[in-house]
XYZ file of N, CA and C in Angstrom:
435
model
N 98.112 23.248 33.096
C 96.804 22.601 33.206
C 95.926 23.312 34.227
N 96.534 23.644 35.374
C 95.754 24.330 36.404
C 95.260 25.684 35.913
N 96.080 26.381 35.121
C 95.708 27.688 34.600
C 94.519 27.558 33.631
N 94.549 26.540 32.793
C 93.453 26.300 31.848
C 92.166 25.975 32.595
N 92.273 25.204 33.645
C 91.105 24.835 34.446
C 90.514 26.074 35.120
N 91.370 26.943 35.646
C 90.893 28.174 36.279
C 90.175 29.054 35.263
N 90.713 29.143 34.051
C 90.070 29.935 33.002
C 88.716 29.337 32.626
N 88.673 28.038 32.514
C 87.415 27.375 32.159
C 86.356 27.633 33.222
N 86.734 27.559 34.472
C 85.793 27.812 35.567
C 85.363 29.275 35.561
N 86.302 30.174 35.323
C 85.981 31.601 35.273
C 84.995 31.898 34.142
N 85.211 31.295 32.975
C 84.304 31.486 31.840
C 82.925 30.922 32.174
N 82.888 29.729 32.766
C 81.615 29.115 33.138
C 80.839 30.003 34.112
N 81.540 30.599 35.058
C 80.882 31.497 36.007
C 80.424 32.772 35.294
N 81.280 33.318 34.452
C 80.953 34.571 33.757
C 79.731 34.424 32.850
N 79.597 33.298 32.171
C 78.461 33.155 31.254
C 77.131 33.034 31.992
N 77.184 32.780 33.283
C 75.938 32.740 34.059
C 75.301 34.124 34.150
N 76.092 35.160 33.883
C 75.590 36.535 33.945
C 74.813 36.933 32.699
N 74.912 36.138 31.635
C 74.142 36.420 30.421
C 72.688 36.072 30.723
N 71.780 37.040 30.597
C 70.405 36.805 31.040
C 69.587 35.858 30.163
N 69.944 35.679 28.898
C 69.144 34.851 28.001
C 69.036 33.422 28.541
N 67.823 32.949 28.659
C 67.590 31.574 29.084
C 67.441 31.375 30.571
N 67.542 32.442 31.352
C 67.418 32.289 32.803
C 65.999 32.547 33.308
N 65.323 33.508 32.719
C 63.962 33.818 33.156
C 62.990 33.122 32.224
N 62.517 32.018 32.650
C 61.611 31.228 31.829
C 60.189 31.712 32.022
N 59.484 31.760 30.919
C 58.093 32.166 31.034
C 57.212 31.165 30.309
N 56.065 31.003 30.853
C 55.016 30.216 30.221
C 53.827 31.140 30.059
N 53.670 31.700 28.859
C 52.510 32.564 28.637
C 51.220 31.795 28.903
N 50.124 32.509 29.061
C 48.861 31.811 29.342
C 48.419 30.939 28.169
N 47.718 29.891 28.506
C 47.100 29.041 27.484
C 45.860 29.789 27.013
N 45.805 30.066 25.715
C 44.645 30.788 25.189
C 43.633 29.850 24.547
N 44.127 28.788 23.921
C 43.213 27.798 23.341
C 44.007 26.573 22.917
N 43.537 25.408 23.299
C 44.146 24.156 22.853
C 43.413 23.662 21.611
N 44.047 22.743 20.882
C 43.360 22.172 19.719
C 42.114 21.401 20.157
N 41.226 21.135 19.236
C 40.069 20.294 19.568
C 40.517 18.832 19.574
N 41.120 18.410 20.664
C 41.662 17.049 20.757
C 40.580 16.033 20.453
N 40.927 15.020 19.690
C 39.946 13.972 19.365
C 39.707 13.059 20.551
N 40.693 12.983 21.462
C 40.546 12.118 22.635
C 41.521 12.559 23.722
N 41.237 12.201 24.963
C 42.187 12.478 26.042
C 43.525 11.767 25.806
N 43.496 10.605 25.150
C 44.732 9.864 24.874
C 45.659 10.666 23.961
N 45.118 11.265 22.913
C 45.944 12.054 22.007
C 46.561 13.229 22.751
N 45.773 13.905 23.577
C 46.312 15.030 24.345
C 47.401 14.566 25.288
N 47.203 13.436 25.955
C 48.205 12.937 26.899
C 49.503 12.569 26.176
N 49.404 11.962 25.004
C 50.610 11.657 24.227
C 51.325 12.942 23.828
N 50.574 13.950 23.425
C 51.176 15.238 23.070
C 51.811 15.879 24.298
N 51.133 15.809 25.429
C 51.690 16.377 26.661
C 53.022 15.728 26.999
N 53.078 14.405 26.930
C 54.307 13.673 27.263
C 55.449 13.985 26.306
N 55.142 14.010 25.018
C 56.201 14.059 24.012
C 56.437 15.441 23.407
N 55.470 16.349 23.523
C 55.553 17.594 22.747
C 55.455 18.876 23.563
N 54.707 18.847 24.658
C 54.348 20.096 25.332
C 55.537 20.911 25.837
N 56.649 20.289 26.219
C 57.758 21.074 26.754
C 58.289 22.087 25.746
N 58.230 21.779 24.471
C 58.709 22.712 23.441
C 57.586 23.312 22.607
N 56.439 22.682 22.594
C 55.366 23.107 21.688
C 54.099 23.513 22.438
N 54.260 24.122 23.605
C 53.097 24.633 24.344
C 53.575 25.719 25.302
N 52.625 26.342 25.949
C 52.950 27.311 26.992
C 52.910 26.649 28.359
N 53.053 25.326 28.371
C 53.049 24.559 29.615
C 54.389 23.843 29.797
N 55.457 24.510 29.395
C 56.801 23.954 29.476
C 57.181 23.694 30.924
N 57.744 22.525 31.172
C 58.337 22.219 32.470
C 59.826 22.534 32.316
N 60.315 23.476 33.108
C 61.707 23.908 33.017
C 62.517 23.180 34.088
N 63.316 22.167 33.707
C 64.106 21.430 34.702
C 65.225 22.294 35.290
N 65.796 21.843 36.372
C 66.822 22.609 37.080
C 67.976 23.015 36.167
N 68.374 22.135 35.259
C 69.535 22.422 34.418
C 69.226 23.470 33.356
N 67.959 23.829 33.205
C 67.598 24.845 32.213
C 67.892 26.261 32.705
N 68.461 26.382 33.894
C 68.845 27.697 34.410
C 70.354 27.899 34.393
N 71.097 26.911 33.918
C 72.557 26.981 33.920
C 73.058 27.137 32.491
N 73.728 28.268 32.228
C 74.304 28.510 30.901
C 75.482 27.559 30.688
N 75.703 27.082 29.485
C 75.049 27.408 28.234
C 73.816 26.527 27.936
N 73.497 25.569 28.797
C 72.326 24.719 28.571
C 71.052 25.571 28.556
N 70.997 26.586 29.411
C 69.817 27.461 29.456
C 69.589 28.134 28.114
N 70.656 28.492 27.428
C 70.530 29.143 26.119
C 69.918 28.179 25.105
N 70.404 26.941 25.132
C 69.904 25.938 24.192
C 68.443 25.608 24.474
N 68.097 25.443 25.754
C 66.704 25.165 26.120
C 65.785 26.294 25.665
N 66.170 27.522 25.937
C 65.332 28.655 25.567
C 65.163 28.731 24.052
N 66.259 28.529 23.322
C 66.192 28.556 21.858
C 65.255 27.473 21.338
N 65.376 26.255 21.880
C 64.534 25.145 21.425
C 63.058 25.400 21.709
N 62.745 25.933 22.882
C 61.348 26.216 23.220
C 60.809 27.336 22.330
N 61.588 28.398 22.158
C 61.144 29.495 21.286
C 60.889 28.990 19.872
N 61.807 28.178 19.367
C 61.681 27.628 18.019
C 60.475 26.691 17.926
N 60.323 25.812 18.914
C 59.204 24.873 18.916
C 57.865 25.576 18.957
N 57.738 26.556 19.846
C 56.492 27.312 19.934
C 56.218 28.075 18.636
N 57.286 28.469 17.942
C 57.124 29.183 16.680
C 56.589 28.314 15.560
N 56.848 27.011 15.632
C 56.367 26.086 14.602
C 54.945 25.613 14.897
N 54.737 25.102 16.094
C 53.418 24.622 16.533
C 53.328 24.898 18.027
N 52.246 25.531 18.438
C 52.036 25.792 19.855
C 50.637 25.298 20.225
N 50.605 24.192 20.947
C 49.337 23.578 21.328
C 48.557 24.412 22.345
N 49.158 25.491 22.848
C 48.481 26.357 23.813
C 47.912 27.620 23.188
N 48.182 27.835 21.911
C 47.693 29.041 21.238
C 47.041 28.653 19.914
N 46.126 27.710 20.000
C 45.485 27.180 18.790
C 44.586 28.214 18.120
N 44.296 29.300 18.810
C 43.517 30.384 18.217
C 44.388 31.269 17.316
N 45.685 30.991 17.259
C 46.614 31.692 16.378
C 46.993 30.755 15.223
N 47.422 31.304 14.083
C 47.859 30.437 12.981
C 49.030 29.545 13.416
N 48.973 28.297 13.018
C 50.024 27.333 13.340
C 50.743 26.962 12.049
N 51.998 27.375 11.929
C 52.757 27.193 10.684
C 52.799 25.749 10.212
N 52.949 24.834 11.143
C 53.227 23.458 10.744
C 52.270 22.435 11.359
N 51.051 22.842 11.627
C 50.087 21.905 12.217
C 49.870 20.689 11.328
N 49.939 20.883 10.003
C 49.703 19.774 9.086
C 50.899 18.821 8.993
N 52.005 19.167 9.639
C 53.210 18.328 9.612
C 53.386 17.471 10.862
N 52.550 17.669 11.869
C 52.750 17.023 13.165
C 52.846 15.509 13.038
N 51.890 14.888 12.373
C 51.878 13.421 12.255
C 53.127 12.921 11.533
N 53.514 13.589 10.467
C 54.673 13.151 9.702
C 55.964 13.295 10.505
N 56.071 14.331 11.325
C 57.263 14.513 12.154
C 57.410 13.350 13.145
N 56.302 12.916 13.704
C 56.335 11.785 14.638
C 56.565 10.485 13.878
N 55.887 10.322 12.756
C 56.021 9.111 11.933
C 57.472 8.902 11.500
N 58.127 9.977 11.077
C 59.497 9.881 10.570
C 60.530 9.740 11.679
N 60.122 9.974 12.924
C 61.067 9.899 14.035
C 61.810 11.208 14.266
N 61.439 12.262 13.530
C 62.093 13.551 13.714
C 61.649 14.243 15.005
N 60.499 13.851 15.525
C 59.992 14.383 16.787
C 59.537 13.217 17.646
N 59.760 13.281 18.923
C 60.551 14.244 19.652
C 62.024 14.176 19.231
N 62.734 15.274 19.434
C 64.137 15.338 19.051
C 64.958 14.314 19.829
N 65.913 13.703 19.164
C 66.714 12.629 19.759
C 67.427 13.080 21.030
N 67.915 14.323 21.071
C 68.682 14.772 22.237
C 67.793 15.145 23.420
N 66.494 15.225 23.198
C 65.536 15.512 24.265
C 65.232 14.235 25.065
N 65.243 13.114 24.391
C 64.773 11.863 24.990
C 65.593 11.334 26.172
N 66.924 11.404 26.174
C 67.653 10.853 27.326
C 67.270 11.475 28.669
N 66.993 12.774 28.687
C 66.626 13.437 29.942
C 65.115 13.426 30.193
N 64.347 12.974 29.201
C 62.878 12.958 29.301
C 62.350 11.616 28.781
N 62.624 10.522 29.482
C 62.230 9.202 28.982
C 60.732 9.030 28.772
N 59.907 9.771 29.474
C 58.449 9.652 29.291
C 58.034 10.117 27.898
N 58.876 10.918 27.246
C 58.559 11.426 25.908
C 58.805 10.384 24.825
N 59.493 9.302 25.177
C 59.763 8.242 24.199
C 58.458 7.498 23.919
N 58.028 7.545 22.672
C 56.770 6.914 22.288
C 57.015 5.513 21.739
N 56.217 4.561 22.197
C 56.279 3.217 21.643
C 55.677 3.260 20.237
N 55.819 2.190 19.485
C 55.213 2.136 18.155
C 53.694 2.306 18.243
N 53.087 1.699 19.255
C 51.631 1.836 19.434
C 51.266 3.279 19.788
N 52.078 3.917 20.646
C 51.844 5.322 20.988
C 51.940 6.200 19.744
N 52.973 5.956 18.939
C 53.161 6.745 17.719
C 51.957 6.609 16.803
N 51.509 5.378 16.610
C 50.369 5.149 15.719
C 49.115 5.841 16.249
N 48.882 5.739 17.551
C 47.716 6.391 18.156
C 47.820 7.909 18.005
N 49.014 8.454 18.200
C 49.185 9.900 18.074
C 49.012 10.361 16.632
N 49.560 9.610 15.694
C 49.438 9.959 14.271
C 47.965 9.983 13.854
N 47.225 8.961 14.266
C 45.794 8.922 13.942
C 45.053 10.068 14.625
N 45.386 10.323 15.890
C 44.747 11.401 16.634
C 45.093 12.777 16.071
N 46.305 12.930 15.548
C 46.710 14.213 14.960
C 45.832 14.558 13.768
N 45.557 13.567 12.932
C 44.699 13.808 11.775
C 43.304 14.245 12.184
N 42.796 13.633 13.244
C 41.458 13.978 13.720
C 41.444 15.314 14.483
N 42.533 15.606 15.171
C 42.584 16.803 16.007
C 43.005 18.056 15.259
N 43.964 17.915 14.340
C 44.568 19.091 13.703
C 44.172 19.266 12.254
N 43.337 18.376 11.740
C 42.935 18.468 10.344
C 43.836 17.639 9.451
N 43.658 17.748 8.145
C 44.439 16.935 7.203
C 45.936 17.095 7.432
N 46.607 15.978 7.442
C 48.048 15.957 7.653
C 48.756 15.736 6.322
N 49.896 16.401 6.156
C 50.680 16.219 4.935
C 51.178 14.790 4.858
N 51.232 14.282 3.670
C 51.796 12.949 3.451
C 53.316 13.045 3.526
N 53.972 11.962 3.954
C 55.437 11.997 4.019
C 56.027 12.210 2.622
N 57.144 12.929 2.584
C 57.831 13.143 1.320
C 58.481 11.846 0.874
N 58.365 11.568 -0.416
C 58.995 10.365 -0.966
C 60.483 10.605 -1.136
N 61.268 9.639 -0.715
C 62.733 9.782 -0.816
C 63.250 9.121 -2.044
């Protein structure tokens, strides 16, 4: 048992040397969407900006591998789908924002325990969904199951 524990600790220390996920960057904000209201922007900031903007807040645990790898991957992926800080660039899924929130797919379930402010009430969700349509243009209708 002691030998296994020593190996586990050695591996944990060794993976800290992998550079991916340690140097966090927030590129400059080039353009935000034309928010319909400060409320919509604030809801997006609370629930979306950490993964879908260049204004990511990187918590202390985001520098410790393997969590740092997962955080970096999620932010890269999120920014690749919709980036509220680069609205002057094409946004692949801007028309899906309201539906992602409506369906409960966003914010991601595993993000919420460490970020309780991102948890949207039903009223918050409704306000954000309405604001998304006004801010980002026509939103896709939910797929029928």
